[in-house]
Short mmCIF file of C-alpha atoms and ligand atoms in Angstrom, two decimals:
data_model
loop_
_atom_site.label_atom_id
_atom_site.label_comp_id
_atom_site.label_asym_id
_atom_site.label_seq_id
_atom_site.Cartn_x
_atom_site.Cartn_y
_atom_site.Cartn_z
CA MET A 9 -20.01 3.11 -16.53
CA ILE A 10 -18.10 -0.09 -17.29
CA PRO A 11 -15.87 -2.19 -15.00
CA ASP A 12 -12.21 -1.23 -15.04
CA PRO A 13 -10.30 -4.29 -16.34
CA ASP A 14 -7.46 -3.73 -13.86
CA GLU A 15 -9.55 -2.91 -10.87
CA ALA A 16 -12.40 -5.40 -11.28
CA PRO A 17 -10.33 -8.51 -10.43
CA VAL A 18 -9.12 -6.85 -7.20
CA ARG A 19 -12.66 -5.92 -6.22
CA VAL A 20 -13.77 -9.49 -6.77
CA LEU A 21 -10.84 -10.63 -4.65
CA VAL A 22 -11.86 -8.26 -1.83
CA HIS A 23 -15.29 -9.89 -1.70
CA GLU A 24 -13.93 -13.41 -1.99
CA LEU A 25 -11.42 -12.86 0.78
CA PHE A 26 -14.00 -11.29 3.03
CA ALA A 27 -16.47 -14.11 2.39
CA GLU A 28 -13.69 -16.52 3.34
CA HIS A 29 -12.18 -14.77 6.36
CA GLY A 30 -14.92 -12.46 7.60
CA LYS A 31 -12.41 -9.92 8.86
CA ILE A 32 -11.79 -6.58 7.21
CA LYS A 33 -8.32 -6.24 8.78
CA ARG A 34 -7.27 -9.62 7.47
CA VAL A 35 -8.51 -8.86 3.95
CA ALA A 36 -6.49 -5.62 3.97
CA ARG A 37 -3.41 -7.44 5.21
CA ILE A 38 -3.65 -10.25 2.66
CA LEU A 39 -4.10 -7.82 -0.23
CA ASN A 40 -1.17 -5.69 0.89
CA GLU A 41 1.04 -8.72 1.41
CA ARG A 42 0.23 -9.91 -2.10
CA GLY A 43 1.28 -6.52 -3.44
CA TYR A 44 -2.13 -5.13 -4.35
CA ARG A 45 -2.70 -1.40 -4.00
CA THR A 46 -5.71 0.87 -4.25
CA ARG A 47 -6.56 2.83 -7.39
CA ARG A 48 -4.46 5.67 -5.99
CA GLY A 49 -1.58 3.33 -5.34
CA ALA A 50 -1.88 3.31 -1.57
CA ALA A 51 -1.91 0.28 0.70
CA PHE A 52 -5.36 -1.07 1.56
CA THR A 53 -6.70 0.08 4.92
CA ASP A 54 -9.67 -1.15 6.95
CA THR A 55 -11.59 1.88 5.74
CA THR A 56 -10.94 1.16 2.07
CA ILE A 57 -12.01 -2.46 2.43
CA ALA A 58 -15.13 -1.50 4.37
CA ARG A 59 -16.06 1.02 1.69
CA LEU A 60 -15.50 -1.46 -1.14
CA LEU A 61 -17.59 -4.11 0.63
CA GLU A 62 -20.37 -1.62 1.16
CA ASP A 63 -20.43 -0.39 -2.43
CA PRO A 64 -23.14 -2.27 -4.39
CA THR A 65 -21.61 -1.21 -7.73
CA ALA A 66 -19.78 -4.56 -7.57
CA LYS A 67 -23.09 -6.41 -7.88
CA GLY A 68 -24.32 -4.10 -10.63
CA VAL A 69 -26.15 -1.45 -8.63
CA HIS A 70 -24.52 1.95 -8.86
CA ARG A 71 -25.57 4.47 -6.23
CA VAL A 72 -25.50 8.14 -7.07
CA ASN A 73 -26.55 11.14 -5.05
CA TYR A 74 -25.97 9.31 -1.79
CA THR A 75 -23.32 11.46 -0.18
CA ARG A 76 -22.70 15.12 0.28
CA THR A 77 -19.97 17.20 1.86
CA ASP A 78 -20.69 18.48 5.31
CA ASP A 79 -20.69 22.29 4.93
CA ARG A 80 -19.03 23.03 8.23
CA LYS A 81 -16.55 20.20 8.57
CA GLY A 82 -15.90 19.49 4.88
CA ALA A 83 -16.31 15.80 5.70
CA TRP A 84 -18.08 13.24 3.56
CA VAL A 85 -21.49 12.18 4.94
CA HIS A 86 -24.41 10.03 3.76
CA LYS A 87 -27.57 11.69 2.53
CA PRO A 88 -30.93 10.29 3.71
CA GLU A 89 -31.54 6.93 2.02
CA SER A 90 -34.74 8.23 0.43
CA GLU A 91 -32.68 10.58 -1.78
CA TRP A 92 -30.39 7.88 -3.15
CA VAL A 93 -30.62 7.13 -6.86
CA TYR A 94 -29.70 3.75 -8.33
CA GLN A 95 -28.41 2.95 -11.80
CA SER A 96 -27.93 -0.48 -13.29
CA VAL A 97 -24.31 -1.21 -14.29
CA PRO A 98 -22.49 -4.42 -15.32
CA ALA A 99 -21.96 -6.61 -12.25
CA ILE A 100 -18.51 -7.98 -11.45
CA ILE A 101 -19.54 -10.28 -8.61
CA SER A 102 -22.46 -12.66 -8.25
CA ASP A 103 -25.47 -11.98 -6.02
CA GLU A 104 -24.49 -15.13 -4.18
CA LEU A 105 -21.04 -13.76 -3.29
CA TRP A 106 -22.52 -10.41 -2.33
CA ASP A 107 -25.01 -12.11 -0.01
CA ARG A 108 -22.30 -14.25 1.54
CA CYS A 109 -20.32 -11.11 2.35
CA ALA A 110 -23.39 -9.37 3.73
CA SER A 111 -24.13 -12.25 6.06
CA ARG A 112 -20.54 -12.32 7.29
CA GLN A 113 -20.67 -8.57 7.84
CA LYS A 114 -23.63 -9.00 10.18
CA GLN A 115 -21.47 -11.22 12.37
CA ILE A 116 -19.12 -8.30 13.03
CA ALA A 117 -19.82 -6.51 16.24
CA PRO A 118 -20.72 -2.88 15.66
CA GLY A 119 -18.09 -0.27 16.53
CA ARG A 120 -14.96 -2.03 15.36
CA GLY A 121 -12.93 -0.23 17.99
CA ALA A 122 -11.06 2.89 16.99
CA VAL A 123 -7.44 2.47 16.07
CA HIS A 124 -5.16 5.20 17.37
CA LEU A 125 -3.81 7.48 14.67
CA PHE A 126 -0.19 6.39 15.00
CA ALA A 127 -0.81 2.77 15.96
CA GLY A 128 1.94 0.68 14.40
CA PHE A 129 4.01 3.77 13.51
CA ALA A 130 4.94 5.08 16.96
CA TYR A 131 8.30 3.87 18.24
CA CYS A 132 10.24 4.87 21.31
CA ALA A 133 13.80 6.12 20.85
CA CYS A 134 14.82 2.94 22.71
CA GLY A 135 13.45 0.87 19.83
CA GLN A 136 10.23 -0.46 21.38
CA LYS A 137 6.86 0.08 19.77
CA MET A 138 4.70 2.48 21.74
CA TYR A 139 1.06 1.76 22.52
CA VAL A 140 -1.86 3.70 23.86
CA TRP A 141 -3.05 2.04 27.03
CA ALA A 142 -6.70 1.87 27.83
CA ASN A 143 -6.50 4.07 30.92
CA SER A 144 -4.59 7.08 29.57
CA PRO A 145 -4.50 8.95 26.24
CA LYS A 146 -0.74 8.62 25.79
CA TYR A 147 1.59 6.52 23.69
CA ILE A 148 3.70 4.72 26.24
CA CYS A 149 6.89 2.67 25.94
CA SER A 150 6.58 -0.38 28.15
CA ALA A 151 10.37 -0.75 28.33
CA CYS A 152 11.49 2.70 29.46
CA ARG A 153 8.18 4.36 30.33
CA ASN A 154 8.79 7.16 27.82
CA LYS A 155 5.46 8.69 26.89
CA ILE A 156 3.77 11.33 24.77
CA PRO A 157 0.12 12.46 24.92
CA VAL A 158 -1.80 11.42 21.79
CA ASP A 159 -2.89 15.00 21.12
CA ASP A 160 0.70 16.27 21.33
CA LEU A 161 1.91 13.69 18.85
CA GLU A 162 -0.88 14.55 16.43
CA GLU A 163 -0.02 18.24 16.74
CA VAL A 164 3.67 17.58 16.05
CA PHE A 165 2.69 15.61 12.96
CA ARG A 166 0.28 18.26 11.75
CA ALA A 167 2.81 21.03 12.32
CA GLN A 168 5.37 19.08 10.32
CA LEU A 169 3.01 18.17 7.50
CA SER A 170 3.48 21.47 5.68
CA GLN A 171 7.27 21.22 6.05
CA PHE A 172 7.29 17.74 4.58
CA LEU A 173 6.22 19.34 1.37
CA LEU A 174 8.76 19.82 -1.27
CA SER A 175 8.82 22.57 -3.85
CA PRO A 176 7.46 21.73 -7.33
CA SER A 177 11.04 21.43 -8.63
CA GLU A 178 11.93 19.04 -5.81
CA ILE A 179 8.83 17.00 -6.57
CA ALA A 180 9.89 16.88 -10.22
CA ALA A 181 13.40 15.81 -9.22
CA HIS A 182 11.91 13.11 -7.02
CA ALA A 183 9.74 11.90 -9.88
CA GLN A 184 12.79 11.78 -12.13
CA ALA A 185 14.79 9.79 -9.60
CA ALA A 186 11.88 7.39 -9.25
CA SER A 187 11.49 6.98 -12.99
CA GLU A 188 15.22 6.32 -13.29
CA ALA A 189 14.76 3.52 -10.77
CA VAL A 190 11.97 2.22 -13.01
CA ARG A 191 14.20 2.40 -16.07
CA GLU A 192 16.94 0.52 -14.23
CA LYS A 193 14.50 -2.18 -13.26
CA GLU A 194 13.11 -2.35 -16.79
CA ALA A 195 16.64 -2.79 -18.10
CA LEU A 196 17.14 -5.58 -15.58
CA VAL A 197 13.97 -7.32 -16.76
CA GLN A 198 15.19 -7.05 -20.36
CA SER A 199 18.61 -8.45 -19.52
CA VAL A 200 17.07 -11.40 -17.70
CA GLU A 201 14.85 -12.01 -20.72
CA ALA A 202 17.88 -11.87 -23.00
CA ASP A 203 19.83 -14.26 -20.72
CA LEU A 204 16.91 -16.61 -20.74
CA LYS A 205 16.81 -16.58 -24.55
CA LYS A 206 20.55 -17.20 -24.64
CA ALA A 207 20.26 -20.15 -22.27
CA SER A 208 17.54 -21.65 -24.47
CA GLY A 209 19.80 -21.17 -27.50
CA GLU A 210 22.67 -22.96 -25.77
CA SER A 211 20.35 -25.73 -24.79
CA ASP A 212 19.16 -26.14 -28.40
CA LYS A 213 22.73 -26.07 -29.70
CA LEU A 214 23.87 -28.79 -27.29
CA TYR A 215 20.92 -30.92 -28.19
CA ALA A 216 21.59 -30.52 -31.91
CA LEU A 217 25.21 -31.46 -31.34
CA TYR A 218 24.21 -34.57 -29.42
CA MET A 219 21.69 -35.57 -32.09
CA ALA A 220 24.38 -35.18 -34.75
CA ASP A 221 26.61 -37.53 -32.69
CA GLY A 222 29.05 -34.67 -32.07
CA ILE A 223 29.03 -35.39 -28.33
CA THR A 224 28.21 -38.41 -26.20
CA LYS A 225 25.17 -38.73 -24.01
CA GLU A 226 27.37 -38.20 -20.91
CA GLU A 227 29.02 -35.11 -22.40
CA PHE A 228 25.60 -33.74 -23.30
CA ALA A 229 24.33 -34.35 -19.75
CA ARG A 230 27.39 -32.70 -18.17
CA ALA A 231 27.24 -29.64 -20.43
CA HIS A 232 23.49 -29.32 -20.25
CA ARG A 233 23.05 -29.45 -16.47
CA PRO A 234 24.40 -25.93 -15.73
CA VAL A 235 22.35 -24.51 -18.59
CA VAL A 236 19.18 -26.03 -17.15
CA GLU A 237 20.02 -24.67 -13.70
CA ARG A 238 20.61 -21.20 -15.07
CA ARG A 239 17.34 -21.31 -16.98
CA SER A 240 15.32 -22.31 -13.96
CA GLN A 241 16.92 -19.53 -11.87
CA LEU A 242 16.09 -16.98 -14.54
CA GLU A 243 12.57 -18.30 -14.86
CA ASP A 244 12.12 -17.78 -11.11
CA GLU A 245 13.71 -14.35 -11.24
CA LEU A 246 11.68 -12.94 -14.09
CA PRO A 247 8.23 -12.87 -12.44
CA ARG A 248 9.80 -11.47 -9.25
CA LEU A 249 11.44 -8.64 -11.18
CA GLU A 250 8.28 -7.92 -13.08
CA ALA A 251 6.37 -7.67 -9.80
CA GLU A 252 9.02 -5.31 -8.42
CA LEU A 253 8.73 -3.19 -11.52
CA ASP A 254 4.97 -2.94 -11.13
CA PHE A 255 5.44 -2.06 -7.49
CA LEU A 256 7.86 0.75 -8.38
CA LYS A 257 5.47 2.17 -10.93
CA ILE A 258 2.58 2.08 -8.48
CA GLY A 259 4.79 3.68 -5.80
CA ILE A 260 5.51 6.68 -8.03
CA VAL A 261 1.84 7.39 -8.54
CA SER A 262 0.93 7.10 -4.89
CA ARG A 263 3.79 9.23 -3.61
CA GLU A 264 3.17 11.92 -6.19
CA ALA A 265 -0.45 12.05 -5.11
CA ALA A 266 0.47 12.22 -1.44
CA LEU A 267 3.04 14.94 -2.11
CA SER A 268 0.74 17.15 -4.10
CA ASP A 269 -2.13 16.67 -1.67
CA ALA A 270 -0.09 17.33 1.43
CA ARG A 271 0.04 21.12 1.23
CA ASP A 272 -3.72 21.24 1.18
CA LEU A 273 -3.95 18.58 3.88
CA ALA A 274 -1.85 20.47 6.39
CA SER A 275 -4.34 23.31 6.41
CA ARG A 276 -7.40 21.06 6.47
CA TRP A 277 -6.03 18.56 9.01
CA GLY A 278 -8.22 19.71 11.88
CA SER A 279 -11.42 19.10 9.93
CA LEU A 280 -10.49 15.72 8.50
CA PRO A 281 -12.34 12.67 9.77
CA PHE A 282 -10.28 10.04 11.58
CA PRO A 283 -10.16 7.49 8.73
CA GLU A 284 -8.74 10.10 6.34
CA LYS A 285 -6.09 11.19 8.82
CA ARG A 286 -5.15 7.58 9.38
CA GLN A 287 -4.95 6.93 5.65
CA ILE A 288 -2.65 9.91 5.13
CA ILE A 289 -0.39 8.70 7.93
CA GLU A 290 -0.34 5.21 6.42
CA THR A 291 0.43 6.56 2.95
CA ILE A 292 3.35 8.82 3.73
CA THR A 293 4.80 7.71 7.06
CA ASP A 294 7.51 5.14 7.60
CA ARG A 295 7.86 5.60 11.34
CA VAL A 296 7.57 8.12 14.11
CA VAL A 297 10.28 7.91 16.75
CA ILE A 298 9.54 9.54 20.06
CA GLY A 299 12.57 10.56 22.08
CA LYS A 300 12.87 12.59 25.22
CA GLY A 301 11.37 15.87 24.11
CA GLU A 302 11.96 15.19 20.43
CA VAL A 303 9.96 13.51 17.69
CA ASP A 304 11.56 12.21 14.49
CA ILE A 305 9.16 11.57 11.65
CA THR A 306 10.50 9.43 8.81
CA LEU A 307 8.52 9.51 5.62
CA LEU A 308 8.29 6.85 2.93
CA TYR A 309 9.51 9.06 0.15
CA THR A 310 12.99 10.39 -0.41
CA PRO A 311 13.99 13.93 -1.27
CA SER A 312 15.94 14.74 -4.40
CA ALA A 313 19.14 15.10 -2.37
CA ILE A 314 19.39 11.33 -2.23
CA PRO A 315 20.90 10.01 -5.48
CA ALA A 316 18.77 8.36 -8.12
CA GLY A 317 18.38 4.66 -7.73
CA LYS A 318 18.04 4.93 -4.01
CA ALA A 319 14.71 6.65 -4.38
CA THR A 320 12.86 3.40 -4.01
CA HIS A 321 14.31 2.55 -0.63
CA ALA A 322 12.42 3.65 2.41
CA GLN A 323 15.21 5.64 4.02
CA GLY A 324 12.84 8.54 3.92
CA PHE A 325 13.97 11.78 5.30
CA ILE A 326 13.81 12.86 8.85
CA ALA A 327 12.05 15.87 10.14
CA ALA A 328 13.33 16.32 13.62
CA THR A 329 11.05 18.37 15.77
CA SER A 330 11.68 19.59 19.21
CA TRP A 331 8.69 18.91 21.24
CA LYS A 332 8.28 20.63 24.57
CA ARG A 333 6.67 18.56 27.24
CA ALA A 334 3.64 20.30 28.58
CA GLY A 335 4.04 20.26 32.37
ZN1 ZN B 9 11.49 3.17 25.41
#
């Protein structure tokens, strides 16, 4: 087992950020804001960060035989510590950094407070975010008092999960649309690179002309200024485009994974532990809009019906579900 050259720097960063900030949530937010994604291409969640911080592989100690699947629930649980087996692997972080993280972790109060499944995703039809208040298990809109019981919303989502799934041919069409978006972006990167080369060429030509006394110093300055401006714009643009391209490529992988997993997930939903449910919601959901007796779930991926090139936008598609109020 050797460190993955792409993943190792991110794992180091997770530890460094945690040692600095001491908050799992903040580490997840910073990584996501900087465009980092997990190995599967998903956004970092609290659970992912907690798991990475807990995993001693980073300091060169690889644990094996330390988890098993719960037979009844299918969930992932720790085995007794006495059964764990350790292997020595190349370390990617220092003992000092590991210890600093461990000491910061001790400062965190136990029981980090459960997040509600749809926290941050639940919106009222009136546009307000909906929150679960401490005294009742309902998402409530503070503006218009619209509400939905947490269990009802979860059931609507679960019931829709299987319908979110597209057929294999639709998934293939989606992948094609996404890869066309990648090709477009790649072409854009190439054209910016070509423009940049051209601008350098113009710059060189002007300079040669000036050196050969073909133009005056003032003429050189006047002609050269726009070329310099153009170059600096392109030089700013290029890294941004390259980052967007990476983001598109990562997005394809993560959505494909979510799509192919979803069929299975719909049937297993009831037995999934909270963090997994939350991660699924975070991976595929754009927003959930709760109306009067109706729930609209907008996903982050687009169906093949939407033309290529738009596949990267988060228009999603809407699964409108009638939801009968119980009582
Ligand atoms: Zn409202």
